[in-house]
XYZ file of C-alpha atoms in Angstrom:
529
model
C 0.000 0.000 0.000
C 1.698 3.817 -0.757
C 2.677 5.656 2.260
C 0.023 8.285 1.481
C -3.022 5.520 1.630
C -1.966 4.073 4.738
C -1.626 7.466 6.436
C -5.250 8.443 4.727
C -5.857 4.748 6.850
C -4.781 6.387 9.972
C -6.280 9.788 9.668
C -9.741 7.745 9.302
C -9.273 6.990 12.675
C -8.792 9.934 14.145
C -11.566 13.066 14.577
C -10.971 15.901 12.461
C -10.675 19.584 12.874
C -13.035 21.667 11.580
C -11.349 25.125 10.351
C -12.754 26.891 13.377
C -10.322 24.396 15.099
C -13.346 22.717 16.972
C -13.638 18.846 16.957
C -15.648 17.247 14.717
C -16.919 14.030 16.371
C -15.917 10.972 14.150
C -16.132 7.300 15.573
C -12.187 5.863 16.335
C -12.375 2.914 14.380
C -9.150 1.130 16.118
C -10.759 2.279 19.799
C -14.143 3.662 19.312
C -13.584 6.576 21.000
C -15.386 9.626 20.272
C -13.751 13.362 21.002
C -10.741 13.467 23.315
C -11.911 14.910 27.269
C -7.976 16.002 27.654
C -8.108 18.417 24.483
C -12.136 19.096 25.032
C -11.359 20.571 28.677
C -7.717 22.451 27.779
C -10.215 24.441 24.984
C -13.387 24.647 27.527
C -10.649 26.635 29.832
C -9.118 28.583 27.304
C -12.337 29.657 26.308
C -14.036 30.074 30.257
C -17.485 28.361 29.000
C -19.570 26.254 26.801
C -17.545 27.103 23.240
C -20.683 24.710 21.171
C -23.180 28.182 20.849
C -25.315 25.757 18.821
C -25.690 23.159 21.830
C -25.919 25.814 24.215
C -28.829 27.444 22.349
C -30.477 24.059 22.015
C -30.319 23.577 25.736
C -31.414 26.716 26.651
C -34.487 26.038 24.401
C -35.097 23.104 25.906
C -35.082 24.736 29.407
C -37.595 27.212 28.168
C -39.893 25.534 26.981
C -40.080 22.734 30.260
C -40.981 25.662 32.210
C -43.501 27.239 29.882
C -45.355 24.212 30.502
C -46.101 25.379 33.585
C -46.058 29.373 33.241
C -48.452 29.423 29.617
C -51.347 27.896 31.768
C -51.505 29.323 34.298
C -53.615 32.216 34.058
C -56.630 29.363 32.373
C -55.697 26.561 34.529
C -58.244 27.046 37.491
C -60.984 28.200 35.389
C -60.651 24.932 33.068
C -60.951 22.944 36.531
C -64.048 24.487 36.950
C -65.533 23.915 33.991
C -64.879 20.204 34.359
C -66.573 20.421 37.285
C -63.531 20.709 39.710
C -62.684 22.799 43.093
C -59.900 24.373 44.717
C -58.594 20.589 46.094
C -58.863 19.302 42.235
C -56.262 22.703 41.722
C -54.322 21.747 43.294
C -53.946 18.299 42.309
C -53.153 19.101 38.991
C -51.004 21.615 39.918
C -49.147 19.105 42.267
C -49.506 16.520 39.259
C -47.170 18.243 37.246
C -44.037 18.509 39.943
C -45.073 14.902 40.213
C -44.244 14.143 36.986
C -40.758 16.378 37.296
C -39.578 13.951 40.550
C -40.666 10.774 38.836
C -38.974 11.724 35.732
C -35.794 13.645 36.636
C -33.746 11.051 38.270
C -34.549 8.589 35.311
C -34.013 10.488 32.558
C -30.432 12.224 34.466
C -29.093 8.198 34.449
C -30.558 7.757 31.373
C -28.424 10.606 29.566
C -24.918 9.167 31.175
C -26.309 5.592 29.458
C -27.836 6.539 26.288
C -26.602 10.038 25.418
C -28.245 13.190 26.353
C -29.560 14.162 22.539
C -31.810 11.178 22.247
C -32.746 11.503 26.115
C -34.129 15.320 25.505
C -35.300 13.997 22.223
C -37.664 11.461 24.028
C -38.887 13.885 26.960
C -39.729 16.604 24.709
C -41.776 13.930 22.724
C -43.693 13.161 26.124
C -44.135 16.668 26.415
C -45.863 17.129 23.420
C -48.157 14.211 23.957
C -48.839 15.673 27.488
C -49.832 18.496 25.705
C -52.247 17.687 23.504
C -53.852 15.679 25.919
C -54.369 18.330 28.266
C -56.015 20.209 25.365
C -58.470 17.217 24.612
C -59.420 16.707 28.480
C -62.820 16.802 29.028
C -62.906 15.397 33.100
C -60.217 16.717 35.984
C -58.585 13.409 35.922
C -58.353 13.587 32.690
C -56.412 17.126 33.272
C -54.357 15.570 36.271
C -52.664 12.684 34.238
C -52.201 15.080 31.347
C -50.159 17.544 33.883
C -48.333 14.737 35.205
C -47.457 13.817 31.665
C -46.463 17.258 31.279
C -44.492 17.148 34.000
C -42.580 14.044 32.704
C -41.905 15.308 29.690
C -40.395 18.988 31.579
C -38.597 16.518 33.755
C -35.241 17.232 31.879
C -33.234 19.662 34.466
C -30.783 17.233 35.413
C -29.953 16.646 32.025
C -29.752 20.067 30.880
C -27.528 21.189 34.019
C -25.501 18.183 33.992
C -24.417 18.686 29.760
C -23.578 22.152 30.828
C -21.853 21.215 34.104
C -19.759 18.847 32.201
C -18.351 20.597 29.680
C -17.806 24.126 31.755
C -14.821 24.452 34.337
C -14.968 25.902 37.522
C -14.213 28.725 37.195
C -17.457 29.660 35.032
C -19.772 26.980 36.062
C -22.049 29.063 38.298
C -22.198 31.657 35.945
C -23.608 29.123 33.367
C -25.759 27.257 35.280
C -27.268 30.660 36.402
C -28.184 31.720 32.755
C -29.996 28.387 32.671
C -31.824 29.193 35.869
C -32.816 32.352 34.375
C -34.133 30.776 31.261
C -36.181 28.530 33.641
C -37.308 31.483 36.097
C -38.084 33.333 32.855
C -40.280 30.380 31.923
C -42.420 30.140 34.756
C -42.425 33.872 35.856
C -43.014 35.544 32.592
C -44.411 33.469 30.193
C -47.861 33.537 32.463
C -48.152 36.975 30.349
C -48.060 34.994 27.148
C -50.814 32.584 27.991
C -53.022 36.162 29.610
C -52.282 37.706 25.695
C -53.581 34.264 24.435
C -56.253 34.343 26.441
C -57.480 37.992 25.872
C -57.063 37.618 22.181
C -58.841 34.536 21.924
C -61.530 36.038 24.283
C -64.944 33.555 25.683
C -65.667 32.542 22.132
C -64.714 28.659 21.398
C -64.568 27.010 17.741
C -64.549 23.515 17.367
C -66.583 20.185 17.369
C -68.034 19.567 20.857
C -67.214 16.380 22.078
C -66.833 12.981 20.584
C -65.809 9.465 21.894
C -62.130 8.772 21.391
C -59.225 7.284 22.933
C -61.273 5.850 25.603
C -63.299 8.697 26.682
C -64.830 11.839 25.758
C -62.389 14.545 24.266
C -62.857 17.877 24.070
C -62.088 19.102 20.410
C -62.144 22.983 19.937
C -60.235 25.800 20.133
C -60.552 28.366 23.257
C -58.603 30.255 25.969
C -58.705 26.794 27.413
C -57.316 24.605 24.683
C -55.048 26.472 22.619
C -52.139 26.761 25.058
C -52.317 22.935 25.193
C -51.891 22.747 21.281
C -49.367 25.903 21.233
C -47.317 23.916 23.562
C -47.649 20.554 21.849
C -46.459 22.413 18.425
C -43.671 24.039 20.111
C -42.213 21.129 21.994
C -42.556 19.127 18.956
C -40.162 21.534 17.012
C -37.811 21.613 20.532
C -37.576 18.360 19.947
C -36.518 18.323 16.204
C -34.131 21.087 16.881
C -32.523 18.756 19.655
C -31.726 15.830 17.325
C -30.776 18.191 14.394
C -28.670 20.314 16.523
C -27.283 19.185 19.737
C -23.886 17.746 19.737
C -23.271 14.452 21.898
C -20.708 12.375 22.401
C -21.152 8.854 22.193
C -21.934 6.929 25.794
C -18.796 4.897 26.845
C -20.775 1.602 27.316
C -20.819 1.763 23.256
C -17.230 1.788 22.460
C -16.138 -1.050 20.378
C -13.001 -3.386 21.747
C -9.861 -1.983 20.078
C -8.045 -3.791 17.058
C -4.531 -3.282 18.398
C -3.254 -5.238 15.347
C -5.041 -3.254 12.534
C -4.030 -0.010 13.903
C -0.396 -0.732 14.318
C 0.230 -1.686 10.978
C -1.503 1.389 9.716
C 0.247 3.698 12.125
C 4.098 1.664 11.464
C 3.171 2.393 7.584
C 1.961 5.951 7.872
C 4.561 7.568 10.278
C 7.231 5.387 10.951
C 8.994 4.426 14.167
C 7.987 7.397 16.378
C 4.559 6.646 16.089
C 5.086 2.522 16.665
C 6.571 3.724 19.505
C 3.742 5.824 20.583
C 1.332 2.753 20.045
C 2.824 0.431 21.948
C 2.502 3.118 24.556
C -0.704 3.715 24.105
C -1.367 -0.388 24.008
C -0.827 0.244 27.744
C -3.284 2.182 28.718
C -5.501 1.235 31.201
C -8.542 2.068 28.639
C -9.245 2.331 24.795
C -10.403 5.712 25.278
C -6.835 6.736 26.733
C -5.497 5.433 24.211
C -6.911 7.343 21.622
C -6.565 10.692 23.672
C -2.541 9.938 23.575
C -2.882 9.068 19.193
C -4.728 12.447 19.045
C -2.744 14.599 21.020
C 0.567 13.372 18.678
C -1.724 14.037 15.664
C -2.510 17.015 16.669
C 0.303 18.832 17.537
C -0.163 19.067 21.556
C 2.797 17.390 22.058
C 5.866 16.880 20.184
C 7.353 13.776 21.783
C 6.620 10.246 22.844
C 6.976 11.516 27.037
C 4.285 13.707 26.467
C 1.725 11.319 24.484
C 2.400 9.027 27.573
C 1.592 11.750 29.916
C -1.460 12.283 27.739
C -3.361 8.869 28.315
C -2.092 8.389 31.900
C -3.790 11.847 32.322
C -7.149 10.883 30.786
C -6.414 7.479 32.684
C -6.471 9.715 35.817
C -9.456 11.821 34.337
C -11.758 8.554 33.968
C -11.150 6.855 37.608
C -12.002 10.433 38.861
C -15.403 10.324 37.205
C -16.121 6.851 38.379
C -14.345 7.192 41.747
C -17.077 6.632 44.769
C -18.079 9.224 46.772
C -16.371 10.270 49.948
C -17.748 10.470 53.186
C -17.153 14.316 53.310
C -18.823 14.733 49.563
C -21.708 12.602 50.745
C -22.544 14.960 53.775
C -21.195 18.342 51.013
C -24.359 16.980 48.952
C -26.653 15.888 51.388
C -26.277 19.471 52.400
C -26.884 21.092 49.169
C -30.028 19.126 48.608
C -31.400 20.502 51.846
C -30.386 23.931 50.706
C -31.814 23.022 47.549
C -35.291 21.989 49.259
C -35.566 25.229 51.488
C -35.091 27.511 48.739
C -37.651 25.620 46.584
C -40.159 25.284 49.183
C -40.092 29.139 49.929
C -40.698 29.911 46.706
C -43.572 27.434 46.505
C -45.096 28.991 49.817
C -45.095 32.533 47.884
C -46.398 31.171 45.083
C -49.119 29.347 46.972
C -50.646 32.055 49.363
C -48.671 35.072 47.396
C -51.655 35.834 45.314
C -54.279 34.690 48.046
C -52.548 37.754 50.320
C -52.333 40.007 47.338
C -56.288 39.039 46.309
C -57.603 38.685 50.176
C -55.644 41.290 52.051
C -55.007 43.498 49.711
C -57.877 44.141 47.847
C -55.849 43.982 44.180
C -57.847 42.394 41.403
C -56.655 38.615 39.932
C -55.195 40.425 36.964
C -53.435 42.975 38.716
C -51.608 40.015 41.484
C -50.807 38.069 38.459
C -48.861 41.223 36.730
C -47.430 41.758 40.207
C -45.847 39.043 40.712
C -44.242 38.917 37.052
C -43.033 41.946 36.695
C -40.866 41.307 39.711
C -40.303 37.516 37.893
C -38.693 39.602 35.073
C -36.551 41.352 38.033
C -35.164 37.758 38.690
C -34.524 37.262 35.486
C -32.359 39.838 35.279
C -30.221 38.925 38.828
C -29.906 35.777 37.288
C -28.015 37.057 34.328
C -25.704 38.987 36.605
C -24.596 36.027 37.977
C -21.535 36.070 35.668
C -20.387 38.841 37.175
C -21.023 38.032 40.514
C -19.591 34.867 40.829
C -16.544 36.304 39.756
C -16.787 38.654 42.336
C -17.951 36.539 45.663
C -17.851 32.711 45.746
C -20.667 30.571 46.172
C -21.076 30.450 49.925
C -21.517 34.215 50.452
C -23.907 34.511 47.408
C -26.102 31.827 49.248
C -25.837 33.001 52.499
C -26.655 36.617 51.103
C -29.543 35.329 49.114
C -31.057 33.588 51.947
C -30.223 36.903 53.974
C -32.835 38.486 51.694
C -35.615 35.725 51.791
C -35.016 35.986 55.859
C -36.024 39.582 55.414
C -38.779 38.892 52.903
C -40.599 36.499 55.094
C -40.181 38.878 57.793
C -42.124 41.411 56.323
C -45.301 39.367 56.486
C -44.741 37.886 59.886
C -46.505 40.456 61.871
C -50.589 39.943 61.883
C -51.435 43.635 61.952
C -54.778 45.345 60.691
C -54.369 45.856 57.203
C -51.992 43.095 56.068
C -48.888 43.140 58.189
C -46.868 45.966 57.383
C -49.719 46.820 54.448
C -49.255 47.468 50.602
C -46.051 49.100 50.930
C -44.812 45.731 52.999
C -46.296 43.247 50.558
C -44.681 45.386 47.550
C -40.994 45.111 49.605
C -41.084 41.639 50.527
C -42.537 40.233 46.591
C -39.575 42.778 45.321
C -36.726 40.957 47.663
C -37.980 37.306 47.323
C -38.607 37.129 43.609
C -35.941 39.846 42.449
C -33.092 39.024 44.393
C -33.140 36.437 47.237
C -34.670 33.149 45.723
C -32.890 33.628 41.838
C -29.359 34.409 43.695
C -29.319 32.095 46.415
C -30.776 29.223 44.262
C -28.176 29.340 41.905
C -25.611 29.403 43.793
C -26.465 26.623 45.564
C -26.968 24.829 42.019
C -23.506 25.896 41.188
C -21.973 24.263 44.563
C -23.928 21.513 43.991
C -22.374 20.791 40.314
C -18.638 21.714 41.766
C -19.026 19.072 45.175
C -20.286 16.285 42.275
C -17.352 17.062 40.325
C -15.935 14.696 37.419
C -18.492 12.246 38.331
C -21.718 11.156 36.380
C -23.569 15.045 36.921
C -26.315 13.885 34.802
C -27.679 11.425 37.578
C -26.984 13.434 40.712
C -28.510 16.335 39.005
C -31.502 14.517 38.234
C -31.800 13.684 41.415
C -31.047 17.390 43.108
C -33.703 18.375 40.620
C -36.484 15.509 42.137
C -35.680 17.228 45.369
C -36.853 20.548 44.528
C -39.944 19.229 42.857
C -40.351 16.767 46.170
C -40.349 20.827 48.208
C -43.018 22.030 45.846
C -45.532 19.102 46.377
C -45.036 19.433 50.122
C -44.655 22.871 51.425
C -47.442 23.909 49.409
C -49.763 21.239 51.155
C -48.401 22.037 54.202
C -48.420 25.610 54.576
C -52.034 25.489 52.814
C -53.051 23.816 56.540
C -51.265 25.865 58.413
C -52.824 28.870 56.881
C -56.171 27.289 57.354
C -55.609 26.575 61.076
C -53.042 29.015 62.641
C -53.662 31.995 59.915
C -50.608 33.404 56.865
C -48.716 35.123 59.598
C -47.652 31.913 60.932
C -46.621 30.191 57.577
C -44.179 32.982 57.379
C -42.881 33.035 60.423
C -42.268 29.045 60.378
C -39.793 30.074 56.992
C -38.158 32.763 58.692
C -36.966 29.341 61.185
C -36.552 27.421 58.458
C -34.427 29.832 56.596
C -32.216 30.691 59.768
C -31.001 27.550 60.920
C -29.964 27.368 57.283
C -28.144 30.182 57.472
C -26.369 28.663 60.336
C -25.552 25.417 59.297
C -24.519 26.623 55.979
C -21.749 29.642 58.059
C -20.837 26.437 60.568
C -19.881 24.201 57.635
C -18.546 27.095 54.989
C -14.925 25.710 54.747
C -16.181 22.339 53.802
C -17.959 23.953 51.092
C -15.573 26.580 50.228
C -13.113 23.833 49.520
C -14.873 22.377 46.967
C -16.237 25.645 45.397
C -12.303 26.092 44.549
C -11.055 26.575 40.751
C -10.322 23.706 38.505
């Protein structure tokens, strides 16, 4: 064979370059290895962030529209109870079906994405999504409506993913900032979109077009088109195309359960023909490594120019060697009680928020005396506030590390909840009160102190599967929004509001405490890569 075939041979078995310098993912034929993690992280740190703008945009998409699930109908959802013949107890069913769906689904479809890939994973929930969708628009009884929101919620149930594709492929040093911007895509989902399903609703007004109701997949469905039904079928469009755009789009490597067994022979007489001695050398180094996958990282590195000799192509694989028994490495006693920890962080945060938006409105409506349509403006105009601390978060993360952003953001919701506490004539502290305490909760305490306890969180997991554990820190906060919401729902019944927020100002101290008590375990994992 001429020398040039057999080094056309070898460069078959190696990814290519694209002329941006990125690497275009190509199947190793010798060790089926796809992309190299020693060259992917040097560029993720040269770069400080996600350097795939395509993927990024994908996920970000796919954040946005799991949470418009939830925000688009919400301004219809209690009337369409109604109408089926529902109360305030089959409300908030449904509304509980959907988180449902989130902790059933999150922790599945987060292992899932470390098995199968992340692309077809998303693929796959956004599918569920739509179906949820459309059968919420077609419900004609409130169960019915529940198991369509809990399909919903299935299909939304893709936070771990999303958070650990990001997490893996960002280094420390600009890992809370990212995973912020994806909180703020998801606070923007369920905190402003509301407004798009109130212009839906206004523009489609009380009329409804359609057929009635007709006998079909078991039961009666509702087919027409009203403020009721079109967000279902909006929805069921739009994740549909989210879905498209993730398997068109999204770039994913290859899951390491479906590398093939390398063909040491094969390869060495293509690399002995193409290069010569250097690079025999360089295989039988590479023969040594403790995994296919290293091996190819060394045979890439030579190929491409990051090192010029056969000391450094050794140093290579024993470095993705290192890299790999990191990721798979069990978890230590002190990570075990670093996580535990964040996931009760993780749980107070999300079940303040859920109080708020549980008796938020009720205060707003009851207390108050401010119209439905004015709360529900209320409260997302100072959603949109979030939004916009949540993009900051760039800037300061580089500024304070993680445990003084959640210690100050839990500061805030201390003082939030305060401002309700006292039962005075005329709603605490009055309007002026209520305005001050919606302004620090949903603004800046909840969006900044979640997210930095998101991006602690991804920094104590580490090089290990993130997909899973972030699956699983994402069940949690669903687990906070079914309960507290029940909860404080009987406590406000029985003891009166005051109370409920009182019981979070405890709740949110002893955090507080424990989380200043145990900051230099945390700080030393919140350290740069």
């Amino acid at each position: 064979m001429p020398p040039r075939d057999r080094l056309t041979d070898v460069e078959s078995l190696l990814p290519r370059r694209e002329s941006n310098g990125a690497l275009q993912e190509q199947t190793y034929a010798g060790y089926g290895s796809r992309g190299d993690e020693a060259l992917q992280k040097k560029h993720e740190q040269h770069t400080e962030g996600l350097a795939d703008y395509k993927s990024l945009a994908t996920i970000l998409t796919v954040v946005l529209i799991g949470d418009t699930a939830r925000g688009i109908v919400f301004p219809t959802l209690s009337s369409y109870v109604i109408l089926m013949g529902g109360n305030k107890s089959t409300l908030g069913a449904a509304v509980a079906g959907f988180s449902l769906g989130r902790v059933i689904a999150s922790p599945l479809l987060g292992k899932w994405s470390t098995q199968y890939g992340c692309r077809r994973v998303l693929a796959a929930a956004l599918s569920a999504l739509s179906l949820g969708a459309i059968l919420y628009a077609l419900a004609s009884s409130t169960a019915w409506l529940i198991a369509a929101q809990v399909m919903m919620g299935l299909g939304s149930g893709t936070l771990g993913v999303t958070r650990g594709y990001v997490a893996d492929r960002t280094p420390n040093a600009r890992r809370t900032g990212m995973l912020a911007m994806l909180t703020a895509v998801q606070y923007g989902g369920f905190a402003c979109t509301p407004l798009l399903g109130a212009m839906l609703c206004r523009a489609i007004g009380d009329g409804a077009w359609g057929f009635g109701h007709h006998f079909a997949l078991g039961g009666w469905v509702r087919l027409e088109w009203s403020q009721f039904t079109a967000p279902g079928y909006l929805l069921a469009g739009a994740s549909a195309a989210v879905a498209l755009l993730v398997w068109l789009c999204l770039e994913d490597a290859a899951p390491a359960a479906k590398a093939t067994p390398p063909r040491p022979q094969q390869q060495q007489k293509a690399v002995e023909g193409a290069v010569g001695e250097k690079m025999a050398l360089l295989h039988q180094t590479t023969s040594s490594s403790k995994t296919p996958a290293a091996a190819a990282a060394a045979a890439q590195a030579v190929a491409y120019g990051d090192v010029e000799d056969l000391e450094g192509a050794a140093a290579a694989a024993r470095n993705h060697d290192a890299q790999q028994q990191n990721h798979d490495a069990p978890l230590t006693r002190s990570a075990e009680a670093a996580i535990l920890g964040a996931f009760l962080l993780n749980v107070a945060c999300k079940g303040v928020i859920a109080t708020y938006e549980t008796l938020g409105a009720n205060y707003a409506i009851n207390t108050l005396s401010l119209s439905p349509a004015s709360a529900g403006l209320f409260f997302a105009t100072f959603g949109a506030g979030g939004v916009v601390a949540l993009l900051s978060m760039g800037a300061l993360s580089r500024r304070f590390n993680d445990v003084q952003l959640i210690v100050g953001g839990a500061v805030v919701m201390l003082l939030s909840c305060a401002l309700l506490v006292v039962p005075t004539q005329g709603g605490g502290l009055g309007y002026a009160g209520f305005v001050a305490s919606i302004f620090l909760q949903y603004s800046i305490g909840y969006p900044i102190g979640h997210s930095a306890v998101l991006g602690m969180f991804s920094k104590i997991v580490g090089k290990r599967a993130q997909g899973a554990l972030q699956g699983l820190f994402a069940s949690a906060g669903s687990v906070a929004r079914i309960a507290f919401p029940l909860a404080v729902g009987t406590v406000a019944q029985l003891l009166g509001v005051h109370v409920v927020f009182a019981l979070l100002c405890v709740v949110l101290s002893v955090t507080i405490v424990i989380l200043l008590v145990y900051r230099r375990t945390y700080l030393a994992y919140c350290e740069d890569d």
